[in-house]
Short mmCIF file of C-alpha atoms in Angstrom, two decimals:
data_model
loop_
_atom_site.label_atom_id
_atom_site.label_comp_id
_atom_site.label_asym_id
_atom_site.label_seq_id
_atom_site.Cartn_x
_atom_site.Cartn_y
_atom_site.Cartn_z
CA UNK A 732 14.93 -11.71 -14.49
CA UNK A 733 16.91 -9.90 -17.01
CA UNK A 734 20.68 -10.07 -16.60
CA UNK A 735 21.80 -7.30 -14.92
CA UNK A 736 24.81 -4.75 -16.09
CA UNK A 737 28.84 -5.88 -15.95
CA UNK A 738 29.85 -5.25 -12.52
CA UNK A 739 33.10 -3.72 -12.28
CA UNK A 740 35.80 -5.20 -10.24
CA UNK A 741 36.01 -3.03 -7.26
CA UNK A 742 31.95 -2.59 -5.51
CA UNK A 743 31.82 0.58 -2.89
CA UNK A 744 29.16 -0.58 -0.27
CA UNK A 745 28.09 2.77 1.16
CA UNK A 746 26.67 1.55 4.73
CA UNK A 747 24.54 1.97 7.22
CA UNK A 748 23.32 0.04 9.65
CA UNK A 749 22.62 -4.10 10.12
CA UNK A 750 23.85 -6.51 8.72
CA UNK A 751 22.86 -6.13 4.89
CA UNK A 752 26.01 -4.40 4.20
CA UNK A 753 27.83 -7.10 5.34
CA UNK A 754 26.46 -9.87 3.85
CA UNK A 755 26.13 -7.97 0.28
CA UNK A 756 30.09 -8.03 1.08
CA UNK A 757 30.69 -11.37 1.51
CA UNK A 758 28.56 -12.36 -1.33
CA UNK A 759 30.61 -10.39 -3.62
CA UNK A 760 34.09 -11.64 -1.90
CA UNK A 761 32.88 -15.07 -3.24
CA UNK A 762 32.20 -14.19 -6.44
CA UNK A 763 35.53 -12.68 -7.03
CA UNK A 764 34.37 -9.65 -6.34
CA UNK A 765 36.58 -6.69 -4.22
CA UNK A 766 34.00 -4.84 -1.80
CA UNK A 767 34.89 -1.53 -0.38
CA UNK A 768 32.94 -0.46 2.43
CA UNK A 769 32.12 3.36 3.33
CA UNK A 770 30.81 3.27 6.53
CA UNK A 771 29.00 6.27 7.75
CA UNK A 772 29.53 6.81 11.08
CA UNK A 773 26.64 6.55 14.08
CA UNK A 774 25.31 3.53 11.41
CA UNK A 775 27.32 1.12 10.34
CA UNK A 776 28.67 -1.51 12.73
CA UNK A 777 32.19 -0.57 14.20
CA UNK A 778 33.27 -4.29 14.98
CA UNK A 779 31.83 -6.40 11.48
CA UNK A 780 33.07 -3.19 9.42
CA UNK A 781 36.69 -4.63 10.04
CA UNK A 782 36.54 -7.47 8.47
CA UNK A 783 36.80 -5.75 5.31
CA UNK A 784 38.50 -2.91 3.82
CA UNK A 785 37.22 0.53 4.55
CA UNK A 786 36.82 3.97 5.37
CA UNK A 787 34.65 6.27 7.74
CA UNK A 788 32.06 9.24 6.56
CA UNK A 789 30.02 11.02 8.40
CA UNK A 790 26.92 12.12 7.17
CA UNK A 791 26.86 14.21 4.46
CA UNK A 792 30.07 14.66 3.77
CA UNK A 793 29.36 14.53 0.12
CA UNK A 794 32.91 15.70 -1.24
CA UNK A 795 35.10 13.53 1.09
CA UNK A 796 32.93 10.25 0.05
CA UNK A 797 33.50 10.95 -4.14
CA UNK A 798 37.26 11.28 -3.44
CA UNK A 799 37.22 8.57 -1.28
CA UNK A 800 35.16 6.23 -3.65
CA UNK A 801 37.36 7.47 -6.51
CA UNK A 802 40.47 7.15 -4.91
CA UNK A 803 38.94 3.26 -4.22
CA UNK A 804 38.64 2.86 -7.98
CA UNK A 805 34.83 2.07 -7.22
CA UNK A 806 32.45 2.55 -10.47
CA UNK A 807 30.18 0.94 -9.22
CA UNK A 808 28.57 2.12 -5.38
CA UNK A 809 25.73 0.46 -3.78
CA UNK A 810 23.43 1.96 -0.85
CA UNK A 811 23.06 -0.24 2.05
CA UNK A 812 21.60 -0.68 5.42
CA UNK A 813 19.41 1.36 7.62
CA UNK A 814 19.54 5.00 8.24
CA UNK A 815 17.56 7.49 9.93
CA UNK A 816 16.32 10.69 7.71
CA UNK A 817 18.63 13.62 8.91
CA UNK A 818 17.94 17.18 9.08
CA UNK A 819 19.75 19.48 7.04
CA UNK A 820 21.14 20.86 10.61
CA UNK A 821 22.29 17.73 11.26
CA UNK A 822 24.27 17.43 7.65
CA UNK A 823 28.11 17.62 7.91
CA UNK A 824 28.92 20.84 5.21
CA UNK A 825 32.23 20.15 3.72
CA UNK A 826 32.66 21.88 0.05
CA UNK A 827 31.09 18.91 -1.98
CA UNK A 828 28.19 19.10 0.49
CA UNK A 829 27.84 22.81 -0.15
CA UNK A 830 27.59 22.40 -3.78
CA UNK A 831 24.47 19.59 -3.49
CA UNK A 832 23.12 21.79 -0.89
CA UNK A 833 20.04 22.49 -3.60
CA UNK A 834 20.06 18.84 -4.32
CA UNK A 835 19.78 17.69 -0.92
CA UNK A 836 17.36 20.12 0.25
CA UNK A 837 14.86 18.89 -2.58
CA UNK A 838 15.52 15.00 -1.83
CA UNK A 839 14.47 15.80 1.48
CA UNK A 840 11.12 16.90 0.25
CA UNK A 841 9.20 13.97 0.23
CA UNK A 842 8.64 10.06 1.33
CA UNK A 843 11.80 7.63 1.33
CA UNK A 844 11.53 6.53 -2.29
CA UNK A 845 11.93 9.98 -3.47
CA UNK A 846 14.68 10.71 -1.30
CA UNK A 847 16.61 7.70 -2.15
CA UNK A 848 16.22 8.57 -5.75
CA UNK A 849 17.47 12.07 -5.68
CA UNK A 850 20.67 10.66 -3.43
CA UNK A 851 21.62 8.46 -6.20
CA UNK A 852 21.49 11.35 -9.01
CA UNK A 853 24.09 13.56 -7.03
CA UNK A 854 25.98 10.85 -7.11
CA UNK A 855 25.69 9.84 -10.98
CA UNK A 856 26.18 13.27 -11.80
CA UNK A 857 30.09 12.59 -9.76
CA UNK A 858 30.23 10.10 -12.76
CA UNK A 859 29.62 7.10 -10.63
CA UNK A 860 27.01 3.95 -11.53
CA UNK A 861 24.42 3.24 -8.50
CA UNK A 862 23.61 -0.29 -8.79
CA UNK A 863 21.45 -2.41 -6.62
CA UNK A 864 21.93 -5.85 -4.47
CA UNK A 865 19.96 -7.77 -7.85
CA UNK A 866 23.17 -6.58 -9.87
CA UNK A 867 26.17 -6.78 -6.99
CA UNK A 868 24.33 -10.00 -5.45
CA UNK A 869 21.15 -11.65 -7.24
CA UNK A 870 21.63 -14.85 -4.58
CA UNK A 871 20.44 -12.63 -1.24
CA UNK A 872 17.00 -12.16 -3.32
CA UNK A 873 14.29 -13.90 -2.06
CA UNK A 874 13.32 -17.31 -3.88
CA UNK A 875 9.70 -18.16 -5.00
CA UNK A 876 8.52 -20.53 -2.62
CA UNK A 877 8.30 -21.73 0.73
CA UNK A 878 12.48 -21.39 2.51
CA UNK A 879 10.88 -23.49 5.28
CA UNK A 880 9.68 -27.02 6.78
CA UNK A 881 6.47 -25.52 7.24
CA UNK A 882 4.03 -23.83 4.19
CA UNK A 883 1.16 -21.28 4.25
CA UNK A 884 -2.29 -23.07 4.96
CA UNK A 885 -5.40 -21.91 2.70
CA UNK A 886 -6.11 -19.27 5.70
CA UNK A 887 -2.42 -18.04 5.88
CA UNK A 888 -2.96 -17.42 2.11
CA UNK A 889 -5.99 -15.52 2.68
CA UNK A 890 -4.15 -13.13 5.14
CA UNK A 891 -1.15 -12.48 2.28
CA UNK A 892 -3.30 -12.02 -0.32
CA UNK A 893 -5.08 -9.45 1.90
CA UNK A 894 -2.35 -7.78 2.90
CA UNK A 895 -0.84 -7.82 -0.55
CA UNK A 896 -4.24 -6.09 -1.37
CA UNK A 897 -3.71 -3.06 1.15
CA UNK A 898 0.17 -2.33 0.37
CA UNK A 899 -0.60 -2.21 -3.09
CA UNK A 900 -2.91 0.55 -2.82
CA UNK A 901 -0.70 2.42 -0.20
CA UNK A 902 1.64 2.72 -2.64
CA UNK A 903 1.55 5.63 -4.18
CA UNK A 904 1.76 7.35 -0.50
CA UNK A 905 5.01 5.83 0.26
CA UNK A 906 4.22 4.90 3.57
CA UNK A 907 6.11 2.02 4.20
CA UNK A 908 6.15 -2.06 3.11
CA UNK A 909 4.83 -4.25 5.61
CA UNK A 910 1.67 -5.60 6.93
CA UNK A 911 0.40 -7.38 9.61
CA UNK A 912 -3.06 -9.32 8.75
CA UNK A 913 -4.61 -11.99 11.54
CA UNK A 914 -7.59 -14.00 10.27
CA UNK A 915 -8.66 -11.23 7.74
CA UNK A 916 -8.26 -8.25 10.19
CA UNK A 917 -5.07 -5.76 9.10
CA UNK A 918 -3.79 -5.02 12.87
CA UNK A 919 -1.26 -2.85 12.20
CA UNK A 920 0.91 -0.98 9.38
CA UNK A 921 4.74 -0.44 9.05
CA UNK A 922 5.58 3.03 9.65
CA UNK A 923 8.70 5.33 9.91
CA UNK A 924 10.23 3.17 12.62
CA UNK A 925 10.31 0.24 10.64
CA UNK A 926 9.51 -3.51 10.53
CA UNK A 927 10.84 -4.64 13.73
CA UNK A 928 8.84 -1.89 15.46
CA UNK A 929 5.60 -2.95 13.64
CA UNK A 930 5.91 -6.67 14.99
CA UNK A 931 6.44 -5.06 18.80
CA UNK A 932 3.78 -3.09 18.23
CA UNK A 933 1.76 -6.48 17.74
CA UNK A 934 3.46 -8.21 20.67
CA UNK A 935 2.16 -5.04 22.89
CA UNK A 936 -1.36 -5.08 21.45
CA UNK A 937 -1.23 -9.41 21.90
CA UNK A 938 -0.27 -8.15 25.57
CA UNK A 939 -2.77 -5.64 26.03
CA UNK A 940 -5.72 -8.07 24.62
CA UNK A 941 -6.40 -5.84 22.00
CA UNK A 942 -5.92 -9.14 19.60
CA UNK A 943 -7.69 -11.99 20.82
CA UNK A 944 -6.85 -14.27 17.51
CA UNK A 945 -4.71 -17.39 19.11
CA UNK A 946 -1.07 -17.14 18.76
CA UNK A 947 0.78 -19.08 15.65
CA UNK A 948 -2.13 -17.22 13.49
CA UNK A 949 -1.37 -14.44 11.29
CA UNK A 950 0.64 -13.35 8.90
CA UNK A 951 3.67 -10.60 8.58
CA UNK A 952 3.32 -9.46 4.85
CA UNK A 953 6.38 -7.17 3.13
CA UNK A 954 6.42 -6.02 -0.94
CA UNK A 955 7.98 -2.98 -2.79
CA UNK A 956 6.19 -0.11 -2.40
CA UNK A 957 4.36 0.94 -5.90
CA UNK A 958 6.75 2.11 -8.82
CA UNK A 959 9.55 1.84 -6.10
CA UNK A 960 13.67 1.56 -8.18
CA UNK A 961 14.18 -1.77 -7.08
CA UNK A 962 17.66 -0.80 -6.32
CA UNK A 963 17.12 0.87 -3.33
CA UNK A 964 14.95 -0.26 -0.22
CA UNK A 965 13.77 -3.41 -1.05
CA UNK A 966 11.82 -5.33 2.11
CA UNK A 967 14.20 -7.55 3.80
CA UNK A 968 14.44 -10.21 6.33
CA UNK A 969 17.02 -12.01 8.12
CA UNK A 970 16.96 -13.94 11.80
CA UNK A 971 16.12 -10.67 13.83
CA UNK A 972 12.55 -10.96 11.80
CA UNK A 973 12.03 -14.01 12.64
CA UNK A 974 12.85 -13.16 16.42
CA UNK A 975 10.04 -10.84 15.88
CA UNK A 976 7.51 -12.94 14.44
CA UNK A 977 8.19 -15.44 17.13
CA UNK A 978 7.35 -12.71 19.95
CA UNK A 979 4.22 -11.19 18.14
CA UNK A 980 2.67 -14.24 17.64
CA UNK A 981 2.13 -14.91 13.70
CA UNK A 982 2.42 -18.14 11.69
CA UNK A 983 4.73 -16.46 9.07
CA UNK A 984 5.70 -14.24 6.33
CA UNK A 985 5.30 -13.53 3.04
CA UNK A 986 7.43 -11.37 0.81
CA UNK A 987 7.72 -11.18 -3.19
CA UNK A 988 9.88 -12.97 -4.69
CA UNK A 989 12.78 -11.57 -6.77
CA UNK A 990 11.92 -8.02 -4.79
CA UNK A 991 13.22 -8.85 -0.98
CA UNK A 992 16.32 -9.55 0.18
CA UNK A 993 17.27 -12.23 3.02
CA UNK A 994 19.96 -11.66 4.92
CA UNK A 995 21.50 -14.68 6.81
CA UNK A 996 19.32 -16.68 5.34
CA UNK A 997 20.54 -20.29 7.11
CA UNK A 998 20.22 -18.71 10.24
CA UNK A 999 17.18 -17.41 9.71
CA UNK A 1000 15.86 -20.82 8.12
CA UNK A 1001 16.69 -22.77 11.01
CA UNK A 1002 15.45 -20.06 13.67
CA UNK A 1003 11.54 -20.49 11.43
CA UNK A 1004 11.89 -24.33 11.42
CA UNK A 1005 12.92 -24.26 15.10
CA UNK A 1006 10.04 -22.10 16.08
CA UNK A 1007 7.61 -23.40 13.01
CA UNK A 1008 7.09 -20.67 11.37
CA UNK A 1009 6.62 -20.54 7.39
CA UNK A 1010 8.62 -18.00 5.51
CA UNK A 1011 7.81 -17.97 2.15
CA UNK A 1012 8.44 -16.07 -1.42
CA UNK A 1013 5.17 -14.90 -3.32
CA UNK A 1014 5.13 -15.08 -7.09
CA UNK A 1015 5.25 -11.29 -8.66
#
């Protein structure tokens, strides 16, 4: 990887929800690093969020967050954690918000990648530098290589490549960046509602006999979506995926290395060797 721009000394998390933000925090706390969180509010976790210094936004208040971020001394802002797509009706107008009213309305045209993108220009047009978690914090990236006891057999491999095979060319749709392959069969895509709603939706199907394939076969499969900006939205795991992976009844995962994030990753470690699971970083 190519090193990554000066970070300044002051990082403004803007947050939403899980535990991504908080961990990107604590990563830059031990490098030296001061992390100001802007927590938007209905996301971002009202308990962990005090741990470190912060304010509250509510969505789309577009004016109050620049003059909060400046008034932070924040260059540098990074977008983090989980947030549903709004509606415009459902956009808080105050005057900043009003002027990126045309901006807003065209990010909302169009999948989560191009949404994403347009966010970040309104902001670099307030003069500010939208990084991503490979600049603020390169260690929560996902290593190549098995994290685990336990490593992909041939047909485990089989099932990633597969997969690997089918988000590649879904790409360009922007659908979404996960996969769930059993012994060469694709059972079921990640949609709007996410990963943790894809691996229920194989726990339900395991329940309903719709997949007869024995349980501890399988594999979940996550990459970047196709021409994706790698600072925004990157697949990520942490223990609550491994919760999941446990109840639908896979051997493992595989995500790219150097393109996911892991988020907790001792405590998701130990919850795959506990359960012997694999999780393990794919080569680019």
């Amino acid at each position: 990887m190519t090193a990554g721009p000066e970070i300044s000394a002051t990082v403004g998390i803007i947050a939403g929800g899980g535990v991504l933000p908080f961990s990107v925090a604590e990563a830059l706390r031990a490098r030296g690093i001061a992390p100001f969180i802007f927590a938007v509010r209905g996301f971002c976790d009202p308990v962990r969020v005090t741990q470190f210094p912060h304010h509250w936004v509510a969505l789309g208040q577009v004016g109050r967050l620049t003059r909060l971020i400046r008034s932070e001394g924040c260059r540098d802002i990074v977008f983090l954690g989980g947030m549903v797509r709004p509606a415009l009706s459902d956009v808080r107008l105050d005057w900043g918000t009003v002027r990126a009213i045309p901006a807003i309305a065209a990010a909302l045209r169009g999948g989560d990648d191009h949404l994403l993108s347009g966010v970040s220009r309104i902001f670099e047009r307030y003069g500010f530098r939208v990084v991503g978690i490979g600049d603020v914090a390169p260690e929560l990236l996902m290593p190549e290589g098995s994290l685990t006891r336990r490593v992909p057999d041939a047909d485990a491999l089989a099932d990633i490549a597969k997969g690997r095979d089918l988000l590649r060319a879904l790409g360009p749709f922007d659908v979404g960046q996960a996969v769930v392959v059993i012994d060469g069969h694709v059972v079921a895509v990640e949609d709007i509602e996410g990963t943790d709603a894809l691996l229920a939706r194989v726990e339900r199907l395991r329940e309903e006999k719709r997949i007869r394939a024995k349980t501890g076969r399988g594999v979940l499969v996550k990459t970047p979506k196709t021409s994706q900006d790698l600072r925004f939205d990157l697949p990520t795991l942490g223990p609550r995926t491994i919760d999941g992976i446990v109840a639908a009844g896979l051997a493992g995962i595989g995500t790219v290395a150097g393109h996911s994030l892991v988020a907790e990753a001792d405590v998701m470690t130990a919850k795959a060797d506990q359960a012997g699971l694999f999780v393990t970083g794919l080569p680019l």
